[in-house]
Short mmCIF file of C-alpha atoms in Angstrom, two decimals:
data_model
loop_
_atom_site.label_atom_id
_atom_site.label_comp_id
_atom_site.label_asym_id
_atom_site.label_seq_id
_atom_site.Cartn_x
_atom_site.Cartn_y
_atom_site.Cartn_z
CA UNK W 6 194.54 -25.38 202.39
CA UNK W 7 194.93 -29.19 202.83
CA UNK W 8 197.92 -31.24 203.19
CA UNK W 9 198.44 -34.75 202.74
CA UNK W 10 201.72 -36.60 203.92
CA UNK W 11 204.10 -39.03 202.16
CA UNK W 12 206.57 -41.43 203.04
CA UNK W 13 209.26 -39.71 200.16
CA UNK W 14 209.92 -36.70 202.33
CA UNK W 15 207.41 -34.54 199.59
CA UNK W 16 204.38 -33.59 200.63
CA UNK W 17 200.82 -32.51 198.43
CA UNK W 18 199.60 -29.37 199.27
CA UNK W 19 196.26 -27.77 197.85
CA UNK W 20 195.57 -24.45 197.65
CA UNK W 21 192.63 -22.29 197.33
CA UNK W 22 193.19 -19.88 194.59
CA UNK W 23 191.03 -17.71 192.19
CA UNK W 24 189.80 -19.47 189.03
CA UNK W 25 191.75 -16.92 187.03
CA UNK W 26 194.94 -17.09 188.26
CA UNK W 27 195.00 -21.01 187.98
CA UNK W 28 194.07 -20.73 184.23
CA UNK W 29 196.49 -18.86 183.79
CA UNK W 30 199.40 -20.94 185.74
CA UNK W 31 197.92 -23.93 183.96
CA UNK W 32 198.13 -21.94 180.16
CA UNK W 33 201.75 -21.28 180.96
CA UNK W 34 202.77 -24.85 182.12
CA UNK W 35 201.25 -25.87 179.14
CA UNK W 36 202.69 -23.46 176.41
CA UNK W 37 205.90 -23.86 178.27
CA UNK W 38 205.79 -27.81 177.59
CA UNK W 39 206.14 -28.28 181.98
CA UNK W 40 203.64 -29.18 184.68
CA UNK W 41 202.33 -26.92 186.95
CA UNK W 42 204.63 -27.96 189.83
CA UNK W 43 207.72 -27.43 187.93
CA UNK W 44 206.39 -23.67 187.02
CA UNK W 45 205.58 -22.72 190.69
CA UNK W 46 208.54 -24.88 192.71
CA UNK W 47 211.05 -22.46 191.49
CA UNK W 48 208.97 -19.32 192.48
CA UNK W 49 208.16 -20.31 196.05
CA UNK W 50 211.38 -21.73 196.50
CA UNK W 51 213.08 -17.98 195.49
CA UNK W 52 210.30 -16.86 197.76
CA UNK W 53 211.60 -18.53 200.68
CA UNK W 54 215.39 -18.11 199.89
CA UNK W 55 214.21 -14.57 199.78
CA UNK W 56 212.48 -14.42 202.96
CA UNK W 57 215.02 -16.39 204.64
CA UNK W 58 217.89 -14.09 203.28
CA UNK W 59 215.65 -10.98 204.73
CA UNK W 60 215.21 -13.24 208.06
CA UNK W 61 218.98 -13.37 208.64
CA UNK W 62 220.11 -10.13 207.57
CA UNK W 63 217.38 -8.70 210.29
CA UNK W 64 217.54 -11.07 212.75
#
């Protein structure tokens, strides 16, 4: 994993990840007319709300 900093408060992040599953996260961006980022954002952002929801209620 590599990551890269910006000045616009976003940063790049690069994952290792097997062939497969990229094809297929690339497929669906593209049948779904969006980019790749705007098919995982949402998921890793539930992740985390989830996480952070589990976090709190164990803390």
């Amino acid at each position: 994993m590599t990551r890269s900093r910006s000045d616009s408060g976003t940063r790049r992040l690069t994952l290792e990840l097997p062939a497969e599953l990229v094809e297929w996260v690339w497929a669906f961006a593209e049948i779904s007319h969006r980019t790749v980022e705007d098919v995982v954002r949402p998921l890793i952002e539930a992740e985390k709300a989830r996480v952070t929801e589990n976090w709190e209620r164990n803390g």
